[in-house]
Short mmCIF file of C-alpha atoms and ligand atoms in Angstrom, two decimals:
data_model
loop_
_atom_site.label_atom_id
_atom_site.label_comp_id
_atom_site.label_asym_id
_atom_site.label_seq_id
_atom_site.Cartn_x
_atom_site.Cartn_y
_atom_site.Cartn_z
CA UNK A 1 0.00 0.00 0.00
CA UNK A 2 1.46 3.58 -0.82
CA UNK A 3 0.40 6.82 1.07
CA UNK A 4 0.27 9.80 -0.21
CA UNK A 5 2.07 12.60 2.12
CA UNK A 6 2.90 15.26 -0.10
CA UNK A 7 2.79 18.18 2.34
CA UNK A 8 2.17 16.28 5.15
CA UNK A 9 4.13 15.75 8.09
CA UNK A 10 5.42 12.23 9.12
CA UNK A 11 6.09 11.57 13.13
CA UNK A 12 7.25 8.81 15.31
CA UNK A 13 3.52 7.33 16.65
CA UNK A 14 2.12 9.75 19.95
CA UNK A 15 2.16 8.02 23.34
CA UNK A 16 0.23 8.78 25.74
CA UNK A 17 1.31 9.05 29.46
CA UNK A 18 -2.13 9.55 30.82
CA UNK A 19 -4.99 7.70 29.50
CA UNK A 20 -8.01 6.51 31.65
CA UNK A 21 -9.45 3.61 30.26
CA UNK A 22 -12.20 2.32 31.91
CA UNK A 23 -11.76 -1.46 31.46
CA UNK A 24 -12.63 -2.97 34.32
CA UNK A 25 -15.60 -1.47 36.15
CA UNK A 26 -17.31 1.17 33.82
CA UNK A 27 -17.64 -0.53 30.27
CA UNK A 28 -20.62 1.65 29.63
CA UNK A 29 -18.17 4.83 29.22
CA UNK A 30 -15.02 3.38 27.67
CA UNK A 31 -13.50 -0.22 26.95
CA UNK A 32 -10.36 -0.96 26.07
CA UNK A 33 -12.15 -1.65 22.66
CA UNK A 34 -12.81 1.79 22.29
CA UNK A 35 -10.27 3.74 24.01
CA UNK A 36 -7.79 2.11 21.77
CA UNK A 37 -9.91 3.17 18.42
CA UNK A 38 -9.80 6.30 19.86
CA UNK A 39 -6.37 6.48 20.27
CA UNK A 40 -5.57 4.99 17.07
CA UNK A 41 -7.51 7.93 15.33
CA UNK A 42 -5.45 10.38 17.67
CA UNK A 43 -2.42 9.23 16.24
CA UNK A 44 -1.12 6.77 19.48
CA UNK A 45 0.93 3.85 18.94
CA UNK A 46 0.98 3.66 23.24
CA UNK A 47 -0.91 4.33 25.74
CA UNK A 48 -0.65 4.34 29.52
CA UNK A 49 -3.89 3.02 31.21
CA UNK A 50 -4.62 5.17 34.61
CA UNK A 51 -4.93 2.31 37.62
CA UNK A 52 -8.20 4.06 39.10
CA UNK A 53 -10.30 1.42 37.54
CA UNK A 54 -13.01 -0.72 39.43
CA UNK A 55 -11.43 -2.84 40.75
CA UNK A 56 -8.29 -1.00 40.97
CA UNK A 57 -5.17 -2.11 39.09
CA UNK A 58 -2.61 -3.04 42.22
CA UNK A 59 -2.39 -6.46 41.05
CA UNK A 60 -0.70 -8.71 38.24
CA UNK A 61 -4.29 -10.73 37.78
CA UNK A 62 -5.97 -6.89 36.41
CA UNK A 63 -2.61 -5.31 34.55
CA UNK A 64 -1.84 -8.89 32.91
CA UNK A 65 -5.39 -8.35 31.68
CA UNK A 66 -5.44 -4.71 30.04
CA UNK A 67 -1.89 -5.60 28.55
CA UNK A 68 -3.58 -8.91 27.01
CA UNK A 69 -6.51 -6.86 26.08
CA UNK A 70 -4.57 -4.51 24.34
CA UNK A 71 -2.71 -6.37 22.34
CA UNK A 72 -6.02 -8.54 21.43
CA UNK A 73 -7.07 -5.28 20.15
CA UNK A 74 -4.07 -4.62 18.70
CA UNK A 75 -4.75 -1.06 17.56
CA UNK A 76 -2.06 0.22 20.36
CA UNK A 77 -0.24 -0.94 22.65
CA UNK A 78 -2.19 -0.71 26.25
CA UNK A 79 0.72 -0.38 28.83
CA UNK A 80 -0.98 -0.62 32.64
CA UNK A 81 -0.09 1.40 35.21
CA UNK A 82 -0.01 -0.18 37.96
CA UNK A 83 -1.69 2.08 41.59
CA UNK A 84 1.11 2.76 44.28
CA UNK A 85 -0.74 1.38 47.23
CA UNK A 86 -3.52 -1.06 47.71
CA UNK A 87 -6.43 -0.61 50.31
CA UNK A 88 -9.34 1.33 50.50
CA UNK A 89 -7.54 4.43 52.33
CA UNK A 90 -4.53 3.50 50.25
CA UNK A 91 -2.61 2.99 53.26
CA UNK A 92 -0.05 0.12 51.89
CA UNK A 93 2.41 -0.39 49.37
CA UNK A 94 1.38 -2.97 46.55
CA UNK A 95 3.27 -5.07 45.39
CA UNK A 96 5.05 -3.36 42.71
CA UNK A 97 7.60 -5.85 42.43
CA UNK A 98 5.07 -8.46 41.13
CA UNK A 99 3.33 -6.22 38.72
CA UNK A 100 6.98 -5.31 37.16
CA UNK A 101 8.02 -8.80 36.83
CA UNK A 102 4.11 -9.57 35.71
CA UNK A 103 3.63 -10.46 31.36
CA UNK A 104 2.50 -6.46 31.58
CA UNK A 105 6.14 -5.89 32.52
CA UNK A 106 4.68 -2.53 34.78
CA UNK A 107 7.01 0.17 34.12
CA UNK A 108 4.94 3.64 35.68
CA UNK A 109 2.97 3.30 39.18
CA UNK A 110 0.58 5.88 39.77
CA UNK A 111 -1.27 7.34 42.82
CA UNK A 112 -4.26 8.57 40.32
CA UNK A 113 -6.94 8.51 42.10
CA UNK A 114 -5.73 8.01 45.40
CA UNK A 115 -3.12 10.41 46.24
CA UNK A 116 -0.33 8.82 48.50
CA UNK A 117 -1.18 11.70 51.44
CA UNK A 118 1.67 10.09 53.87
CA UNK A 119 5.14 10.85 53.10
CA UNK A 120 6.72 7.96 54.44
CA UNK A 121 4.77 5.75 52.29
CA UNK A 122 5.45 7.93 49.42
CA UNK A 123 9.61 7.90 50.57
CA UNK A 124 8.79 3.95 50.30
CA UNK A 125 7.56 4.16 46.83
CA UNK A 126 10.32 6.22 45.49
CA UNK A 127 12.94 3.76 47.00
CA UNK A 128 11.39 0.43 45.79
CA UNK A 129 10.81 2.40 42.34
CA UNK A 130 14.25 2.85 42.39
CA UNK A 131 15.03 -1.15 42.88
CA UNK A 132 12.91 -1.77 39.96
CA UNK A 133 14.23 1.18 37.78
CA UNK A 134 10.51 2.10 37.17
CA UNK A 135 8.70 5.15 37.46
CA UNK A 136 6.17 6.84 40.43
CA UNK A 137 3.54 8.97 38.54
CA UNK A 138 2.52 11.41 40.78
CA UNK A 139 -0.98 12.82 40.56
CA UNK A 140 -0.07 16.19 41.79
CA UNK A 141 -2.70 16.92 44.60
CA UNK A 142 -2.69 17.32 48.10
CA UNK A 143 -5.95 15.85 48.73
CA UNK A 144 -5.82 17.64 52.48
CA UNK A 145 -5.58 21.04 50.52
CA UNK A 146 -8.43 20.01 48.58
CA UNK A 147 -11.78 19.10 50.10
CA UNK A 148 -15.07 19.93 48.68
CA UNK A 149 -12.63 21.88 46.27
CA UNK A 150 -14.82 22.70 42.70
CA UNK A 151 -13.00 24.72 40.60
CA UNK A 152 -9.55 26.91 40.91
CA UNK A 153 -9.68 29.35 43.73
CA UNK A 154 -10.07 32.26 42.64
CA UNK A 155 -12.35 35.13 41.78
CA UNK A 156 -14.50 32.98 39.85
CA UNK A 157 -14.86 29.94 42.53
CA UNK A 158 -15.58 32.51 44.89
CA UNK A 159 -18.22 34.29 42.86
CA UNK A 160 -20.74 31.17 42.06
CA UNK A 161 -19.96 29.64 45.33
CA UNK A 162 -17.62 26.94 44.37
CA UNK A 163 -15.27 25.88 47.40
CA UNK A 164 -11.64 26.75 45.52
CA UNK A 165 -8.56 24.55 45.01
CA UNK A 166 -5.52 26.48 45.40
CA UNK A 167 -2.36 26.32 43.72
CA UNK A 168 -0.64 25.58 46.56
CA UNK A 169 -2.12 21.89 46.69
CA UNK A 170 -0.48 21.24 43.78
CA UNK A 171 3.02 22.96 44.40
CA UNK A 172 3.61 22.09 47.61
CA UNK A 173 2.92 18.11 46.97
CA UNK A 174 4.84 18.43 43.70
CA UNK A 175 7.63 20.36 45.55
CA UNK A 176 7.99 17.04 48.91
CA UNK A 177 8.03 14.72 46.03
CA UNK A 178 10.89 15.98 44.44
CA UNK A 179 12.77 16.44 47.77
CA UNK A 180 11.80 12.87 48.21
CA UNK A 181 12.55 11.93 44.74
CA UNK A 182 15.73 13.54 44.84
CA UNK A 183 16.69 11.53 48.24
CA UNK A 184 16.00 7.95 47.00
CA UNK A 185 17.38 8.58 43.45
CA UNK A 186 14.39 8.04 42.15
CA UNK A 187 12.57 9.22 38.52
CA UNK A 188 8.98 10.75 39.63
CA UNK A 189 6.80 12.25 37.08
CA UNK A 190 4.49 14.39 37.98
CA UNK A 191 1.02 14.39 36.02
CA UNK A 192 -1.40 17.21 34.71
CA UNK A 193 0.22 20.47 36.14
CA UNK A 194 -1.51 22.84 36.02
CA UNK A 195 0.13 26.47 37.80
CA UNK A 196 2.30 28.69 37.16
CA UNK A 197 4.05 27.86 40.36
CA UNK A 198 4.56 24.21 39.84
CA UNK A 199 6.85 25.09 36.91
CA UNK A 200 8.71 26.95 39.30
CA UNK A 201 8.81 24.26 41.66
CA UNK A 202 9.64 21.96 38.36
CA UNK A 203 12.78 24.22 37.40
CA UNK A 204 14.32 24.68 40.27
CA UNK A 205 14.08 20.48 41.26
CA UNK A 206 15.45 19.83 38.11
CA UNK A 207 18.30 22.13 38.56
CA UNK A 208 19.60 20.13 41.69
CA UNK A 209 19.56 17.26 39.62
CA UNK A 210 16.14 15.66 40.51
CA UNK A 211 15.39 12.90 38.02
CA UNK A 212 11.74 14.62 37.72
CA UNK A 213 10.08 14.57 34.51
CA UNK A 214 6.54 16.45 34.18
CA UNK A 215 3.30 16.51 32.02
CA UNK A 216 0.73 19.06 30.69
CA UNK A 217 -2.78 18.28 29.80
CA UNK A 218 -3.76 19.83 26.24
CA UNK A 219 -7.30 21.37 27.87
CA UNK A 220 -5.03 23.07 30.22
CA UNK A 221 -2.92 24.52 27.10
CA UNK A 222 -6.17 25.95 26.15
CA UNK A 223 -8.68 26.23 28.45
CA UNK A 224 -8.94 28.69 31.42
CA UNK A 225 -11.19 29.33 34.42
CA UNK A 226 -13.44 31.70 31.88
CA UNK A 227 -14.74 28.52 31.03
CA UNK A 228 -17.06 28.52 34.72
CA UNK A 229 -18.92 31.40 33.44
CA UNK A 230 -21.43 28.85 31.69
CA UNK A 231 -21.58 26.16 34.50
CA UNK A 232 -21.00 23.35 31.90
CA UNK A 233 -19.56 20.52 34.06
CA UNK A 234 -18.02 19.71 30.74
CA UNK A 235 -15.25 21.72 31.95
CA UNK A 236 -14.99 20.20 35.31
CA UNK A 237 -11.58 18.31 35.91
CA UNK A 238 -9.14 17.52 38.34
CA UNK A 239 -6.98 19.62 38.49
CA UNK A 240 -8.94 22.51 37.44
CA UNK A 241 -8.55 24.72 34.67
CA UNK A 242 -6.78 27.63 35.92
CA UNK A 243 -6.13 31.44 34.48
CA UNK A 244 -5.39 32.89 31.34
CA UNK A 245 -1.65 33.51 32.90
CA UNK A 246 -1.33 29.67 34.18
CA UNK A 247 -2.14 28.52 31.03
CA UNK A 248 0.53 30.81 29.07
CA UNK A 249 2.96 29.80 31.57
CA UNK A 250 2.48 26.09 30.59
CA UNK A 251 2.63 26.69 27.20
CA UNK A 252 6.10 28.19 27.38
CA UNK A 253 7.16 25.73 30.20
CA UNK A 254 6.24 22.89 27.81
CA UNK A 255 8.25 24.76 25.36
CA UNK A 256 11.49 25.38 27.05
CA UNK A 257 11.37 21.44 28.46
CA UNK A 258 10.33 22.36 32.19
CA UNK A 259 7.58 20.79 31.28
CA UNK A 260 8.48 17.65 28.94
CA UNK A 261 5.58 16.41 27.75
CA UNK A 262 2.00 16.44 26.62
CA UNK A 263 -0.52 13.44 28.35
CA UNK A 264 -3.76 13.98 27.14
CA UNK A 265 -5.35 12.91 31.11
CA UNK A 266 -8.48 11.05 28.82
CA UNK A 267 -11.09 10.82 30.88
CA UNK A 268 -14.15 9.40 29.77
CA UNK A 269 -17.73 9.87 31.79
CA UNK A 270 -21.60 8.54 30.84
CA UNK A 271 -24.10 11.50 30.61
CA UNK A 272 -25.64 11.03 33.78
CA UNK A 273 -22.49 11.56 35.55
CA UNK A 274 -21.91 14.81 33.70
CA UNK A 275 -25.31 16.38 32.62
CA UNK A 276 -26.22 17.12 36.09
CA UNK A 277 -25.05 20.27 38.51
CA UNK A 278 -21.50 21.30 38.43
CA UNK A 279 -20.82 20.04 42.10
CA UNK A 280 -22.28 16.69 41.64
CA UNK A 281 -20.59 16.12 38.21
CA UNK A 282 -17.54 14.09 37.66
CA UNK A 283 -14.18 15.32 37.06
CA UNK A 284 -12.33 14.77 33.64
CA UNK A 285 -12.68 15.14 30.05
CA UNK A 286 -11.77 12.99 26.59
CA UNK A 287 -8.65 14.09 25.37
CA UNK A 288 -7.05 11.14 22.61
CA UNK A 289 -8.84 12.49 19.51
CA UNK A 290 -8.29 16.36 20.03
CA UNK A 291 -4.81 16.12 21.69
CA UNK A 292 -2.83 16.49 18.29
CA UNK A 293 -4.97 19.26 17.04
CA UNK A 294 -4.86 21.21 20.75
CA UNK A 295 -1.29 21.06 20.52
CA UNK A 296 -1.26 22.50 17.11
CA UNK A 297 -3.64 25.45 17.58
CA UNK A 298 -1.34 25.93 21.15
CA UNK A 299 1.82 25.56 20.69
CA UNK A 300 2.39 25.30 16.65
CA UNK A 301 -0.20 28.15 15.34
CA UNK A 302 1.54 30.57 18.37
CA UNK A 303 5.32 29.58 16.57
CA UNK A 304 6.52 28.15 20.36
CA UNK A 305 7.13 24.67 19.02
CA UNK A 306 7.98 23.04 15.37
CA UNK A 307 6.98 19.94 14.13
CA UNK A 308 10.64 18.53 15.27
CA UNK A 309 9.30 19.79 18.90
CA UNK A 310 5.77 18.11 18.57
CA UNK A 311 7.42 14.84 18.45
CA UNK A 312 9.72 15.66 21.27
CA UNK A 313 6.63 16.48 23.54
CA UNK A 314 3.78 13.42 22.12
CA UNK A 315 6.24 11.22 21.11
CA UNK A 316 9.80 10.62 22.37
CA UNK A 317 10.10 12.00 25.59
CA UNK A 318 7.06 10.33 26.56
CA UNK A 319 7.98 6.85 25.31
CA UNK A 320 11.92 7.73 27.14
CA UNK A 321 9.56 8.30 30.24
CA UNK A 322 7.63 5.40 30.54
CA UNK A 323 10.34 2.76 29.58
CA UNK A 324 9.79 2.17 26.00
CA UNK A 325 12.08 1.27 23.66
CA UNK A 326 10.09 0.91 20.46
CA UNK A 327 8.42 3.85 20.76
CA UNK A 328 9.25 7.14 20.14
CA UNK A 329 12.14 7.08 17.78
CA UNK A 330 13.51 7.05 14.69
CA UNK A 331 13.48 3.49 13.36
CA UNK A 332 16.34 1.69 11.73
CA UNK A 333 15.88 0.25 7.89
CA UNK A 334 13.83 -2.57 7.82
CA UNK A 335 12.65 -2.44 11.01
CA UNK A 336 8.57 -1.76 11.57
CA UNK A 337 7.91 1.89 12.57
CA UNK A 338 5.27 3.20 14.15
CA UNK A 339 4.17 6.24 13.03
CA UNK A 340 1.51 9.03 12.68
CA UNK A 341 0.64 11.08 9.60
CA UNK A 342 -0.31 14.70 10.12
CA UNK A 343 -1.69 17.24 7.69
CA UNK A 344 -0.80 20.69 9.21
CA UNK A 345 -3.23 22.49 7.23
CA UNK A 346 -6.36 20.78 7.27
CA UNK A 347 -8.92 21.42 9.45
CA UNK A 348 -11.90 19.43 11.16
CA UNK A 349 -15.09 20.47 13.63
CA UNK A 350 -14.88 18.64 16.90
CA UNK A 351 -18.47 15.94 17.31
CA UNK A 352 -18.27 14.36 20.78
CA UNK A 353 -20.83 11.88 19.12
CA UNK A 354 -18.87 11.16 15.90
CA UNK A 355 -15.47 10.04 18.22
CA UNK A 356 -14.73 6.67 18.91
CA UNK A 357 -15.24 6.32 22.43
CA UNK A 358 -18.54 5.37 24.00
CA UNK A 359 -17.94 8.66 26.02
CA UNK A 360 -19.01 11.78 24.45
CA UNK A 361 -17.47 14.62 27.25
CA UNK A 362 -15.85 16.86 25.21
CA UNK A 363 -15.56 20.48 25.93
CA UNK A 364 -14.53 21.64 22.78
CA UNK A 365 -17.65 20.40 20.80
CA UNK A 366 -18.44 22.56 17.67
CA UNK A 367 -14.44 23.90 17.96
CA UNK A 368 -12.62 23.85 14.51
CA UNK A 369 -9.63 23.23 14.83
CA UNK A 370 -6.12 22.68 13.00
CA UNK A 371 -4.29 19.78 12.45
CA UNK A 372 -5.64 16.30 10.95
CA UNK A 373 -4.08 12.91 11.75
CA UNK A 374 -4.71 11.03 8.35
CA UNK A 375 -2.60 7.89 9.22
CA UNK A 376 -1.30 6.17 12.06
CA UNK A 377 0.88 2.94 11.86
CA UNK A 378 1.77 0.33 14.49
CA UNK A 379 4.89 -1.76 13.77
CA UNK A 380 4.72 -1.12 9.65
CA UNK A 381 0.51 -1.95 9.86
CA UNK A 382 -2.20 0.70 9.72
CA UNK A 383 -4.20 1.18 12.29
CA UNK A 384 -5.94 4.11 11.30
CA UNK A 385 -6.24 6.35 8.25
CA UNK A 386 -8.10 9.06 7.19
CA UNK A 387 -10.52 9.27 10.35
CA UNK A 388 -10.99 4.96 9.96
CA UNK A 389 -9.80 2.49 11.88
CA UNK A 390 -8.32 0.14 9.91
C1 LIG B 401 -9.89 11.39 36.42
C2 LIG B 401 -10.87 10.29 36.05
O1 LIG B 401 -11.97 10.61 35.61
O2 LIG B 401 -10.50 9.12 36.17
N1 LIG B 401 -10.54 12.66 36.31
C3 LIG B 401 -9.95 13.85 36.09
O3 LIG B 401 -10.62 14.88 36.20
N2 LIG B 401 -8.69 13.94 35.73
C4 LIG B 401 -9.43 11.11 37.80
C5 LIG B 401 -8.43 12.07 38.26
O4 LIG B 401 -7.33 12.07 37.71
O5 LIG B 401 -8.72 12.82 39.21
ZN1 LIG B 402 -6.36 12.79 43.97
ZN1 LIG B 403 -5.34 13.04 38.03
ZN1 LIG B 404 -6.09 11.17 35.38
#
């Protein structure tokens, strides 16, 4: 088969850090099935599935089982991540150990969902992480900073009575892991930031040598706290979208690498969980089929990133991140690439009903927006092209 790519532009397949899946527990929002179509049409060759499912994933019997599901589905490769700590209250280590050594060879543990509150248990995580060269994805909240919280505190909270989640929730967790990080010799990553002042917190850990890498969410590229005005819980999500000056300050933290990459924090939600009053709706929103095109209007259309620098931030550095080897590169002759097929100039209007996953919570329905993926290849096959899977 030949593919035309005259004025198109060819990059190593996207891999996502940050993908909720919602295999097993809530089938009727998003199944591996789908969230890998999805992610196919996105332009992924990898994604990491979030360990908040129901049950949660703190065990080789559930990762072995979305890795083997994935690759059943074989439109991307499903990489679990394994939770941090098992228990209701989260209050013990799992066994990360097993789930490394498991067939889904566990290479990123994440608190999502259940944020590791106790620093000595997160201390413990960092050093056993370090034993098993893998990686502790932090979810960047201090959950005692953040009860009842809403939206970002600020003017905006205040003004239609939403209790506010500060900044400082996020900085000062993201600043004790990196102490902690930097202690044990360990590689955190920290997910979704979202402040200004967690970049500062990112810089100056990095320039003592923390092994801290860091990701950005494309809605908070775009989206700001503006977005309350119309009390669409489509824009609720943890964290929350902040201001017009956090979200410029992400966009040229991402640029400059104190930010490394984008992780698109998919988070799919039925209609009854999200057509209902702001404080009673669930967090998140779907990111795998807009990420590309976010990242374009961002970060390409503003001139702070090339094309060279769009597959630093979706492709390599994530796939150096999470352990992957055959991800995220160039590839050799002869050997099966993975790739994804971008025209820069074409345009397409965003349908939350028309995307692939059972989901439909998008808040940038009606949006046009730039960028199209028109093919995506795993090892040398196509698993997508021109808006099909394949
Ligand atoms: C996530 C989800 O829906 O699983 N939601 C979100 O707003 N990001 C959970 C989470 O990360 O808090
Ligand atoms: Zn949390
Ligand atoms: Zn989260
Ligand atoms: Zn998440």
């Amino acid at each position: 088969e030949v593919i035309e790519a005259a004025g198109q532009v060819l990059l190593p397949g996207f891999v996502d850090l940050h993908t909720h899946l919602r295999e097993p527990g809530r089938e009727d929002t998003e199944t591996i099935d789908s969230g890998s179509a999805a992610a196919a049409l996105g332009g992924y060759t990898a994604v990491f599935a979030m360990a908040n499912t129901d049950p949660v994933a703190d065990n080789a019997v559930i990762v072995d089982h979305v890795w083997r599901r994935g690759q059943e589905v074989g439109l991307v490769d499903v990489h679990p991540v394994g939770a941090v700590t098992v228990g209701l209250k989260g209050e013990k280590l799992a066994e990360l150990g097993t789930m490394a050594a498991s067939q889904a060879r566990v290479k990123v543990f994440s608190d999502d969902g259940l944020c590791v509150a106790d620093p000595l248990l997160m201390r413990r995580a960092l050093e056993y992480s370090t034993a098993l060269d893998v990686v502790i994805a932090q979810h960047a909240e201090e959950p005692r900073l953040t009860v009842g919280a809403q939206a970002h505190e600020g003017e905006r909270a205040a003004r239609l009575g939403y209790t506010g989640w500060p900044a400082a929730a996020e900085e000062s967790i993201v600043a004790r892991d990196c102490l902690l990080a930097l202690h044990a010799n360990a590689r955190l990553h920290v997910c979704h930031v979202s402040t200004s002042g967690t970049a500062d917190v990112l810089r100056w850990a990095k320039d003592r040598g923390t092994k801290v890498s860091a990701e950005v969410t494309p809605h908070h590229l775009l989206l700001t706290d503006e977005r309350l005005a119309t009390y669409d819980p489509v824009n609720k999500v943890n964290p929350p979208l902040r201001t017009e000056s956090d979200a410029e300050r992400l966009r040229t933290a991402l640029a400059e690498g104190v930010i490394d990459c984008v992780a698109t924090d998919h988070a799919p939600h039925a209609v009854q969980d999200k057509d209902t009053e702001w404080s009673a709706a669930r967090p998140g929103m779907l990111g795998l089929q807009t990420a590309l095109s976010i990242v374009a209007e961002t970060m390409v259309r503003t001139g702070l990133l090339d094309w060279r620098g769009v597959a630093r931030v979706m492709s390599e550095r994530p796939a150096e991140i999470g352990n992957l080897a055959d991800q995220g590169r160039p590839i050799a002759a002869g050997e099966p690439a993975n790739l994804t097929l971008v025209d820069p100039d074409a345009e397409w209007t965003v349908r939350g009903a028309e995307l692939a996953s059972i989901a439909a919570n998008t808040p940038y329905e009606g949006m046009r927006l730039p960028g199209v993926v028109t093919a995506t290849l795993l090892r040398g096959r196509v698993t997508a092209r021109d808006g099909k899977i394949c």
